[in-house]
CSV table of C-alpha atoms in Angstrom, one decimal:
chain,number,residue,atom,x,y,z
Z,971,MET,CA,0.4,89.5,189.8
Z,972,ILE,CA,-2.2,89.4,186.9
Z,973,SER,CA,-0.4,86.8,185.1
Z,974,PHE,CA,-1.1,84.7,187.7
Z,975,ILE,CA,-4.9,84.0,186.8
Z,976,PRO,CA,-4.3,82.7,183.1
Z,977,ASN,CA,-1.5,80.4,184.4
Z,978,MET,CA,-4.1,78.7,187.1
Z,979,LEU,CA,-6.2,78.3,184.0
Z,980,THR,CA,-3.4,76.5,182.7
Z,981,SER,CA,-2.8,74.5,185.9
Z,982,LEU,CA,-6.1,73.5,186.1
Z,983,ASN,CA,-6.1,72.0,182.9
Z,984,LEU,CA,-3.5,69.6,184.0
Z,985,ILE,CA,-4.8,68.8,187.3
Z,986,PHE,CA,-8.1,67.7,185.7
Z,987,GLY,CA,-5.8,65.7,183.5
Z,988,VAL,CA,-4.0,63.8,186.1
Z,989,ILE,CA,-7.3,63.6,188.1
Z,990,ALA,CA,-8.8,61.8,184.7
Z,991,ILE,CA,-5.8,59.7,184.6
Z,992,ILE,CA,-6.3,58.5,188.3
Z,993,TYR,CA,-10.2,57.8,187.5
Z,994,VAL,CA,-9.4,56.2,184.5
Z,995,MET,CA,-7.1,53.4,187.2
Z,996,GLN,CA,-10.3,53.3,188.9
Z,997,GLY,CA,-12.3,51.6,186.0
Z,998,ASP,CA,-14.3,55.2,186.1
Z,999,PHE,CA,-14.4,56.0,182.5
Z,1000,PHE,CA,-17.6,58.3,182.4
Z,1001,THR,CA,-15.9,60.6,185.1
Z,1002,ALA,CA,-12.8,60.4,183.5
Z,1003,ALA,CA,-14.1,61.6,180.1
Z,1004,LEU,CA,-15.5,64.8,182.2
Z,1005,LEU,CA,-12.4,66.0,183.7
Z,1006,ILE,CA,-11.0,65.6,179.7
Z,1007,PHE,CA,-13.6,67.9,179.1
Z,1008,GLY,CA,-13.4,70.1,181.6
Z,1009,ALA,CA,-9.7,70.5,181.0
Z,1010,MET,CA,-10.3,71.4,177.4
Z,1011,VAL,CA,-12.3,74.3,179.0
Z,1012,ALA,CA,-10.0,75.6,180.9
Z,1013,ASP,CA,-7.7,75.0,177.9
Z,1014,GLY,CA,-9.9,77.3,175.9
Z,1015,LEU,CA,-9.7,80.0,178.6
Z,1016,ASP,CA,-6.6,80.5,179.7
Z,1017,GLY,CA,-5.5,82.1,176.4
Z,1018,ARG,CA,-8.5,84.3,176.0
Z,1019,VAL,CA,-8.3,86.0,179.6
Z,1020,ALA,CA,-4.2,85.9,178.7
Z,1021,ARG,CA,-5.2,88.0,175.8
Z,1022,TYR,CA,-7.7,90.1,177.9
Z,1023,PHE,CA,-5.3,91.4,180.1
Z,1024,ASN,CA,-2.4,91.2,177.9
Z,1025,VAL,CA,-0.2,89.1,179.5
Z,1026,SER,CA,1.0,86.7,177.1
Z,1027,GLY,CA,4.3,85.5,177.2
Z,1028,GLU,CA,6.4,82.3,176.2
Z,1029,PHE,CA,6.2,80.5,179.6
Z,1030,GLY,CA,2.7,80.3,179.3
Z,1031,LYS,CA,2.6,78.9,175.9
Z,1032,GLU,CA,5.2,76.4,177.1
Z,1033,LEU,CA,3.1,75.8,180.2
Z,1034,ASP,CA,0.2,75.1,178.0
Z,1035,SER,CA,1.9,73.1,175.4
Z,1036,LEU,CA,2.9,70.5,178.8
Z,1037,CYS,CA,-0.3,70.6,180.4
Z,1038,ASP,CA,-2.3,69.8,176.7
Z,1039,LEU,CA,0.4,66.6,176.5
Z,1040,VAL,CA,-1.3,65.3,179.4
Z,1041,SER,CA,-5.0,66.3,179.4
Z,1042,PHE,CA,-5.0,65.4,175.8
Z,1043,GLY,CA,-2.4,63.1,174.8
Z,1044,VAL,CA,-1.5,60.9,177.9
Z,1045,ALA,CA,-5.1,60.8,179.5
Z,1046,PRO,CA,-7.3,60.2,176.6
Z,1047,GLY,CA,-5.1,57.3,175.4
Z,1048,LEU,CA,-4.8,55.8,178.8
Z,1049,LEU,CA,-8.7,55.8,178.9
Z,1050,ALA,CA,-8.6,54.2,175.0
Z,1051,TYR,CA,-6.5,51.4,176.9
Z,1052,LYS,CA,-8.3,50.5,179.2
Z,1053,PHE,CA,-11.9,51.1,177.8
Z,1054,LEU,CA,-11.3,48.3,175.0
Z,1055,LEU,CA,-7.2,48.6,174.0
Z,1056,GLU,CA,-6.3,46.3,176.4
Z,1057,ASP,CA,-7.9,43.4,174.8
Z,1058,LEU,CA,-5.4,43.4,172.2
Z,1059,GLY,CA,-2.8,42.7,174.7
Z,1060,LEU,CA,0.6,44.8,173.5
Z,1061,TRP,CA,-0.6,45.9,170.4
Z,1062,GLY,CA,-3.5,48.3,172.4
Z,1063,MET,CA,-0.5,49.6,174.5
Z,1064,LEU,CA,1.3,50.7,171.2
Z,1065,ILE,CA,-2.3,52.1,169.7
Z,1066,ALA,CA,-2.3,53.8,173.0
Z,1067,ALA,CA,1.1,55.3,173.0
Z,1068,LEU,CA,0.7,56.5,169.4
Z,1069,PHE,CA,-2.0,58.6,169.9
Z,1070,ALA,CA,-0.1,60.4,172.9
Z,1071,THR,CA,3.0,60.6,170.7
Z,1072,CYS,CA,0.8,62.3,167.8
Z,1073,GLY,CA,-0.5,64.7,170.0
Z,1074,ALA,CA,3.0,65.3,171.1
Z,1075,MET,CA,4.2,65.7,167.9
Z,1076,ARG,CA,1.0,67.7,167.0
Z,1077,LEU,CA,1.6,70.0,169.9
Z,1078,ALA,CA,5.4,70.7,169.2
Z,1079,ARG,CA,4.8,71.9,164.9
Z,1080,PHE,CA,1.7,74.0,166.2
Z,1081,ASN,CA,4.3,75.7,168.4
Z,1082,VAL,CA,7.1,76.2,165.7
Z,1083,ASN,CA,4.3,77.1,163.1
Z,1084,VAL,CA,2.1,79.7,165.1
Z,1085,GLY,CA,3.8,82.3,163.3
Z,1086,ILE,CA,2.8,80.6,159.7
Z,1087,VAL,CA,-0.1,78.5,160.2
Z,1088,LYS,CA,-2.9,81.3,160.7
Z,1089,GLY,CA,-6.6,81.3,160.1
Z,1090,TYR,CA,-6.8,77.6,160.5
Z,1091,PHE,CA,-5.9,75.0,162.3
Z,1092,MET,CA,-3.3,72.0,160.3
Z,1093,GLY,CA,-4.9,69.4,162.0
Z,1094,VAL,CA,-7.0,68.2,164.5
Z,1095,PRO,CA,-6.5,70.5,167.5
Z,1096,ILE,CA,-5.1,68.1,169.9
Z,1097,PRO,CA,-7.9,69.1,172.4
Z,1098,ALA,CA,-10.8,68.2,170.2
Z,1099,GLY,CA,-8.6,64.6,169.6
Z,1100,GLY,CA,-8.5,63.7,173.0
Z,1101,CYS,CA,-12.0,64.8,173.9
Z,1102,THR,CA,-13.4,62.7,170.8
Z,1103,ILE,CA,-11.5,59.3,172.2
Z,1104,ALA,CA,-12.7,60.3,175.6
Z,1105,THR,CA,-16.0,61.2,175.2
Z,1106,PHE,CA,-16.7,58.1,173.0
Z,1107,SER,CA,-16.8,56.2,176.0
Z,1108,MET,CA,-19.2,58.2,177.9
Z,1109,MET,CA,-21.9,56.8,175.3
Z,1110,GLU,CA,-21.2,53.1,177.1
Z,1111,LEU,CA,-21.6,51.8,173.3
Z,1112,LYS,CA,-18.5,48.7,172.8
Z,1113,PRO,CA,-17.6,48.1,169.4
Z,1114,PRO,CA,-15.7,45.2,167.9
Z,1115,VAL,CA,-12.3,46.3,169.6
Z,1116,TRP,CA,-11.1,46.5,165.9
Z,1117,GLN,CA,-12.6,49.6,165.4
Z,1118,PHE,CA,-12.3,51.4,168.0
Z,1119,ALA,CA,-9.1,50.9,167.3
Z,1120,LEU,CA,-9.1,52.3,164.4
Z,1121,MET,CA,-11.0,55.0,165.4
Z,1122,VAL,CA,-8.1,55.9,167.9
Z,1123,ILE,CA,-5.5,55.3,165.0
Z,1124,VAL,CA,-7.6,58.0,162.7
Z,1125,VAL,CA,-7.9,60.5,165.3
Z,1126,ALA,CA,-4.2,60.0,165.8
Z,1127,PHE,CA,-3.0,60.8,162.3
Z,1128,LEU,CA,-5.5,63.3,161.7
Z,1129,MET,CA,-3.8,65.2,164.6
Z,1130,VAL,CA,-0.9,65.3,162.4
Z,1131,SER,CA,-2.2,65.6,159.1
Z,1132,THR,CA,-2.6,68.9,156.9
Z,1133,ILE,CA,-5.5,68.5,156.4
Z,1134,ARG,CA,-7.4,72.4,157.5
Z,1135,TYR,CA,-10.0,72.5,160.1
Z,1136,PRO,CA,-11.5,76.1,161.1
Z,1137,ASP,CA,-10.5,77.7,164.0
Z,1138,PHE,CA,-13.8,79.6,164.5
Z,1139,LYS,CA,-12.3,83.5,164.3
Z,1140,GLY,CA,-14.3,84.0,161.6
Z,1141,LYS,CA,-11.0,84.1,159.0
Z,1142,GLY,CA,-9.2,81.9,156.9
Z,1143,GLU,CA,-10.7,78.3,156.1
Z,1144,LYS,CA,-14.3,79.0,154.7
Z,1145,PHE,CA,-16.9,76.6,155.4
Z,1146,ARG,CA,-18.7,74.3,152.4
Z,1147,LEU,CA,-22.2,74.1,152.9
Z,1148,ILE,CA,-21.9,70.3,151.6
Z,1149,PRO,CA,-19.5,68.7,153.9
Z,1150,ALA,CA,-21.0,70.6,157.2
Z,1151,VAL,CA,-25.0,69.3,156.0
Z,1152,LEU,CA,-23.3,66.1,155.7
Z,1153,ALA,CA,-21.3,65.9,158.9
Z,1154,LEU,CA,-24.6,67.2,160.8
Z,1155,LEU,CA,-26.4,64.4,159.5
Z,1156,ALA,CA,-24.1,62.0,160.3
Z,1157,GLY,CA,-24.1,63.9,164.0
Z,1158,VAL,CA,-27.7,63.3,164.4
Z,1159,TYR,CA,-27.5,59.9,163.1
Z,1160,VAL,CA,-24.9,59.0,165.9
Z,1161,PHE,CA,-27.2,61.6,168.4
Z,1162,TYR,CA,-29.9,58.9,167.5
Z,1163,VAL,CA,-28.1,55.5,168.1
Z,1164,GLY,CA,-26.1,57.0,171.4
Z,1165,LYS,CA,-29.0,59.2,172.8
Z,1166,LEU,CA,-28.9,61.9,175.5
Z,1167,ALA,CA,-25.0,60.0,176.7
Z,1168,ALA,CA,-23.7,61.2,173.0
Z,1169,ILE,CA,-24.4,64.9,173.6
Z,1170,LEU,CA,-20.7,65.6,174.5
Z,1171,PHE,CA,-19.2,63.2,171.7
Z,1172,VAL,CA,-21.4,64.2,168.7
Z,1173,PRO,CA,-19.9,68.1,168.2
Z,1174,PHE,CA,-16.6,66.2,168.2
Z,1175,PHE,CA,-17.3,63.9,165.8
Z,1176,VAL,CA,-18.9,66.5,163.7
Z,1177,TYR,CA,-16.1,68.8,163.7
Z,1178,ILE,CA,-13.4,65.4,162.7
Z,1179,LEU,CA,-16.2,64.4,159.8
Z,1180,TYR,CA,-16.5,67.9,158.7
Z,1181,GLY,CA,-12.8,68.3,158.2
Z,1182,LEU,CA,-12.7,65.0,156.4
Z,1183,LEU,CA,-15.4,65.6,154.3
Z,1184,ASN,CA,-14.7,69.4,152.9
Z,1185,ALA,CA,-10.6,67.9,152.5
Z,1186,ALA,CA,-12.0,65.6,150.2
Z,1187,PHE,CA,-14.7,68.1,148.3
Z,1188,ASN,CA,-10.9,70.2,148.0
Z,1189,LEU,CA,-10.0,67.5,145.7
Z,1190,LEU,CA,-12.4,67.0,143.8
Z,1191,ASN,CA,-12.8,71.2,143.1
């Protein structure tokens, strides 16, 4: 019966994702983004609760991946389309579909490599990728559609890339000071431009940028 608790948290992730899709269809991007962020919180809790009660199992892992695809792949992809990509017509549809597809591939690779890749994330985790796109819409900044499309494409490919991102468990990839400082400075600038509405977007932006800068520094050294 205890296994019911983490599975309920995982299901809450899916519930938030589905309701987020409904809000996107209604044109309420702010609420949809909040729900996607809430799905990430639920997603972060289910595994911890399962490990705490020692009830981790294959069923929970499979359920988690299925829920993640909806909340962080489909919902942000649809949000991106209705937010700006719709202006690109068929190309906008394809970019939104690309984001969801890359998210699915990211989840499948994670499940296959769970016993191999340790100490870091290979590619941007799908919750971070989905929340990056979702929380951007909360700032109510509408850049030229091609710039937003490029951002969605970059985040999509970063999810399936081999760039190493920290998993914040205290082992594996080390933090490099210079990339971290540069990413934080960029985050401060984005917060200055977006003001309080950027408070949720900035952490995801900094995280993604840090991984890119850290990978670049690794190539140079």
